[in-house]
Tab-separated table of C-alpha atoms in Angstrom:
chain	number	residue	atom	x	y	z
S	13	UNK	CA	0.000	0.000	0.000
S	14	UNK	CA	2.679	2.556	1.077
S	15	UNK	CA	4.418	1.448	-2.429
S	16	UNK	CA	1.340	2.122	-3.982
S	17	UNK	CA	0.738	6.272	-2.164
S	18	UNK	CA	4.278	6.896	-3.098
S	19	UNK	CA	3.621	6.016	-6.601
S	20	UNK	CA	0.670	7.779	-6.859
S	21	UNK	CA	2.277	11.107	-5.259
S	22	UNK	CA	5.210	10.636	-7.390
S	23	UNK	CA	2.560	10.786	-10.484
S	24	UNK	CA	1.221	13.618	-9.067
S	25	UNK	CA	4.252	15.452	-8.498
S	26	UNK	CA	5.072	15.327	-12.584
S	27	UNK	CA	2.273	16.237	-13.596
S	28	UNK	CA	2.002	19.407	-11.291
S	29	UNK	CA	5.681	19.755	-12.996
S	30	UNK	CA	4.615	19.918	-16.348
S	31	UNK	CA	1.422	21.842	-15.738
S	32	UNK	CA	4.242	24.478	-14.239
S	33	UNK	CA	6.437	24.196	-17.418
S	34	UNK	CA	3.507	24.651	-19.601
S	35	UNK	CA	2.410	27.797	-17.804
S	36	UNK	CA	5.911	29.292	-18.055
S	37	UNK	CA	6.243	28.158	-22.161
S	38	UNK	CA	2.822	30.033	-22.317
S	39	UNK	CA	3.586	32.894	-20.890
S	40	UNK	CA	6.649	32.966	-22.517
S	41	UNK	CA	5.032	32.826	-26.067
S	42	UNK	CA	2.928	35.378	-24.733
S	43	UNK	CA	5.393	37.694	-23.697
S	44	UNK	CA	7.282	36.982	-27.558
S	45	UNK	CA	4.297	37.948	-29.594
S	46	UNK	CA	3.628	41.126	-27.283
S	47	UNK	CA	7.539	41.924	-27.920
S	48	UNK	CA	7.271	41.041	-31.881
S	49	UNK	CA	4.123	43.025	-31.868
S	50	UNK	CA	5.812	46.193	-30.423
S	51	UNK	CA	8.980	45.283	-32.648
S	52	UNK	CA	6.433	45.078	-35.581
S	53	UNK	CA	4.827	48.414	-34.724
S	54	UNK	CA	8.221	50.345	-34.413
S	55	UNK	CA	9.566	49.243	-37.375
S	56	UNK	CA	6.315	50.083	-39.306
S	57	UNK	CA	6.549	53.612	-37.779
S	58	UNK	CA	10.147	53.774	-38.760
S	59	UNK	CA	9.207	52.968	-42.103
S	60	UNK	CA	6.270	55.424	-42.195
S	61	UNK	CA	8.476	58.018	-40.780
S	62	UNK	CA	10.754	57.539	-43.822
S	63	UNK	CA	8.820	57.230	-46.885
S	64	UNK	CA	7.071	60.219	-45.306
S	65	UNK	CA	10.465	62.148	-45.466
S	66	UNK	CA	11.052	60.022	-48.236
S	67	UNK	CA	8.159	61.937	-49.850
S	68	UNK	CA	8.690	65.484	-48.864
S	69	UNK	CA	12.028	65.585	-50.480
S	70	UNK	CA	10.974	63.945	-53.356
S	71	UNK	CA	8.219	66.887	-53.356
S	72	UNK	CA	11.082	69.406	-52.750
S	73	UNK	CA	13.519	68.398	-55.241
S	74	UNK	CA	10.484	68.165	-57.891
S	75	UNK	CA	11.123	71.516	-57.924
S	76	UNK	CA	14.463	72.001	-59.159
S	77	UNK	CA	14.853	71.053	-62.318
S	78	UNK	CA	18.835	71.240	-63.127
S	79	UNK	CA	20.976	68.463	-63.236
S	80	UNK	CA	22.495	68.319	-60.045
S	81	UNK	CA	19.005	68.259	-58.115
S	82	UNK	CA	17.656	65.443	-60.627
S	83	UNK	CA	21.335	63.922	-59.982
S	84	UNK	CA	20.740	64.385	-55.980
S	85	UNK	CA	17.177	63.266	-56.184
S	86	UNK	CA	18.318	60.321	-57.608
S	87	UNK	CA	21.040	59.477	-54.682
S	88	UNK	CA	18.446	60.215	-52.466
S	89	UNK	CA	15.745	57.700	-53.505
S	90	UNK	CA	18.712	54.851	-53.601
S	91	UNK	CA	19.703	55.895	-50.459
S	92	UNK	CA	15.808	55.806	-49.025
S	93	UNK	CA	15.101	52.431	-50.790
S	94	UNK	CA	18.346	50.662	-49.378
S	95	UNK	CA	17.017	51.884	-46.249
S	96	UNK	CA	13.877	50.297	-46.400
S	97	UNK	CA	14.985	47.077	-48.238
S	98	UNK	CA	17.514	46.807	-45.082
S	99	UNK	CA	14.077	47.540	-42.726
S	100	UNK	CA	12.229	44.833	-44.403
S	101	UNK	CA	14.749	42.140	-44.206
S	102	UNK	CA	14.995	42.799	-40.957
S	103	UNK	CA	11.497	42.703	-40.100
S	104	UNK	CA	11.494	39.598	-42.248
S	105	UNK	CA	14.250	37.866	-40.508
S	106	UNK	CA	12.776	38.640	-36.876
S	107	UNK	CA	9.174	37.317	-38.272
S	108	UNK	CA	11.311	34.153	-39.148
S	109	UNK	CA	13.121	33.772	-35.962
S	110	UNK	CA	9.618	34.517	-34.528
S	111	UNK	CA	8.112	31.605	-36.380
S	112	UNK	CA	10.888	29.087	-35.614
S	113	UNK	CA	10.707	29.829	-31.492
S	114	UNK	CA	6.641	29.277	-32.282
S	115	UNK	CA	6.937	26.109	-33.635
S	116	UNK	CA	9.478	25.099	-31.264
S	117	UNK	CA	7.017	26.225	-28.014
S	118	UNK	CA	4.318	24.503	-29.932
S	119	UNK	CA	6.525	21.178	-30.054
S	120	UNK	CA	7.195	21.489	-26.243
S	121	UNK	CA	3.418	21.776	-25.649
S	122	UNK	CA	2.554	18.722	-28.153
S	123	UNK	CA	5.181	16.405	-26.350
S	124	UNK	CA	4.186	18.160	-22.826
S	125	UNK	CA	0.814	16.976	-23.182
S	126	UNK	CA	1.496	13.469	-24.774
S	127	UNK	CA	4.118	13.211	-21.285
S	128	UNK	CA	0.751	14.506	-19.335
S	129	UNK	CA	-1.335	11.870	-20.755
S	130	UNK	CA	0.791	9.060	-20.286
S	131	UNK	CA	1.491	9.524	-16.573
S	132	UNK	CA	-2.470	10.329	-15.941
S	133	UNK	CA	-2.705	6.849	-17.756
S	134	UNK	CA	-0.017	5.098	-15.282
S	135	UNK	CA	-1.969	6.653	-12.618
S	136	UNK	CA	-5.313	5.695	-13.107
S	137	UNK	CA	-3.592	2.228	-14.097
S	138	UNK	CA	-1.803	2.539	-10.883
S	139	UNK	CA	-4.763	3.003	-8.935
S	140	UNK	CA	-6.878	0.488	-9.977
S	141	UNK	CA	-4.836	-2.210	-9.352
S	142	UNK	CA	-4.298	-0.701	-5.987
S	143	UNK	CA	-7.827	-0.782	-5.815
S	144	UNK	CA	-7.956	-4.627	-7.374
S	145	UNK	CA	-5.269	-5.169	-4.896
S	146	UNK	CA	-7.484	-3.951	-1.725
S	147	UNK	CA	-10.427	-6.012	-2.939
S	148	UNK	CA	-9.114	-9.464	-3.269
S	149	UNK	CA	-7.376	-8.447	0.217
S	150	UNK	CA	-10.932	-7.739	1.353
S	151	UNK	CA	-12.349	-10.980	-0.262
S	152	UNK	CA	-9.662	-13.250	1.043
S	153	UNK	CA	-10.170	-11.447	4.572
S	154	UNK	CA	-14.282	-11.968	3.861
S	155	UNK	CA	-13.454	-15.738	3.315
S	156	UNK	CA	-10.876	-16.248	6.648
S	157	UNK	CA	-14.164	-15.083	8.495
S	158	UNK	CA	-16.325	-17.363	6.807
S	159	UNK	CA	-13.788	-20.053	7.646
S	160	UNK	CA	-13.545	-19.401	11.159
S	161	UNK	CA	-17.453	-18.760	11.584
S	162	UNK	CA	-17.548	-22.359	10.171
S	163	UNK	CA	-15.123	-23.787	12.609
S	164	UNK	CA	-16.249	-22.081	15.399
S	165	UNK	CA	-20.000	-23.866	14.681
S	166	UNK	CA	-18.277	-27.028	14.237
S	167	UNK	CA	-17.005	-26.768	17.213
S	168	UNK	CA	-20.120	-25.467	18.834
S	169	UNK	CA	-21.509	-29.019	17.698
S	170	UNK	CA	-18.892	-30.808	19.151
S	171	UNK	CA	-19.304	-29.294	22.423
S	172	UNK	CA	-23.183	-29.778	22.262
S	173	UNK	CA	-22.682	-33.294	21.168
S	174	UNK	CA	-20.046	-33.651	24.294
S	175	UNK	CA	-22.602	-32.062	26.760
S	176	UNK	CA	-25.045	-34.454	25.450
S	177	UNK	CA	-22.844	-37.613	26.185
S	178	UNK	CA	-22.080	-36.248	29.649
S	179	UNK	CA	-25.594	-35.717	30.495
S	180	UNK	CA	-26.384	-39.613	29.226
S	181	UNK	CA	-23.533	-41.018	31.054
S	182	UNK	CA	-24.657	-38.953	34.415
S	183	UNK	CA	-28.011	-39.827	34.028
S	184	UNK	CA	-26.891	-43.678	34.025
S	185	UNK	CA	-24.915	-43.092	36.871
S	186	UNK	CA	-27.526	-41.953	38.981
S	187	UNK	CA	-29.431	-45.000	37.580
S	188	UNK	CA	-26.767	-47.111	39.084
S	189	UNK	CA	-26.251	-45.710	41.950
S	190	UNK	CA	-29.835	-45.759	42.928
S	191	UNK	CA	-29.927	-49.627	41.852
S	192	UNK	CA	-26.897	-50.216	44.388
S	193	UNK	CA	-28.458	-48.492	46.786
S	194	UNK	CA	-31.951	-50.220	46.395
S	195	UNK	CA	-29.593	-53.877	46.446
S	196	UNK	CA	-27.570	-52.595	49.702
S	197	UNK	CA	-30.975	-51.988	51.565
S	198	UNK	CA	-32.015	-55.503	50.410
S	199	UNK	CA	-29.196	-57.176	52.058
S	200	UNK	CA	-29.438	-55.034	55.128
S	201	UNK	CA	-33.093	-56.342	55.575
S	202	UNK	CA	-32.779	-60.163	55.010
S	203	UNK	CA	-29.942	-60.024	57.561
């Protein structure tokens, strides 16, 4: 039985372990796509921010029309575009890494839960055989009583049967004796 508790706690105490470790994984998914989200939103801003500059200068130098400004204009929107194309590989990079430590949290919760499942199933295996276990020890306990009930009848019987024969064998005594008695007084008289 006390192999059987500690078993039973033991199951207990892993699967309050993993419910912990699943908590934590959660909340640390949760805390990633609230720090993507803000990443996200930043870098959206930033990109905002410079197509709207990106835009006024363009609107500027529309106005010049020489050489030098068309010349400048063009530097400009190279310089603005490599910008950008550097902002949206990054973006694109951290939605990757993003999407890798996903899947990865998902796989811990997948095999988390198959662990979980499996050690509720050795514990409800584990306690029904402690609970076959307690009720053949009840039924072999039921029959030891019925056993001894028996033989203490039996011997009830005996002991009735016994009293009987004593009872007989007094009762012919007293027979006896009166006879002897009865013979004694005879003798006494003829004398």
């Amino acid at each position: 039985e006390d192999s059987a508790d500690q078993r039973l706690m033991e199951s207990e105490f892993r699967c309050q372990e993993l419910e912990t470790r699943l908590e934590i994984a959660e909340q640390e998914m949760e805390a990633m796509r609230s720090q993507m989200k803000r990443q996200q939103a930043h870098a959206e801003a930033e990109r905002e921010e410079l197509i709207a500059q990106f835009q006024d200068k363009e609107a500027r130098l529309l106005q010049a029309t020489s050489e030098e400004s068309q010349s400048q204009t063009l530097l400009l929107e190279q310089e603005l575009g490599s910008k950008i194309q550097i902002l949206e590989q990054t973006l694109a990079k951290e939605r990757r890494e993003f999407q890798d430590e996903h899947e990865e949290y998902k796989k811990l919760l997948r095999e988390s839960n198959a662990k979980l499942e499996q050690m509720e199933g050795r514990m409800q295996s584990t306690v029904k055989r402690f609970e076959n276990e307690l009720g053949q020890s009840q039924q072999r306990e039921e029959r030891a009583l019925r056993k001894a009930d028996d033989r203490v009848a039996q011997t009830m019987a005996v002991l009735d049967e016994r009293n009987d024969e004593i009872s007989h064998l007094k009762e012919m005594i007293r027979v006896m004796e009166s006879k002897v008695n009865e013979h004694e007084e005879g003798v006494e008289e003829a004398e």
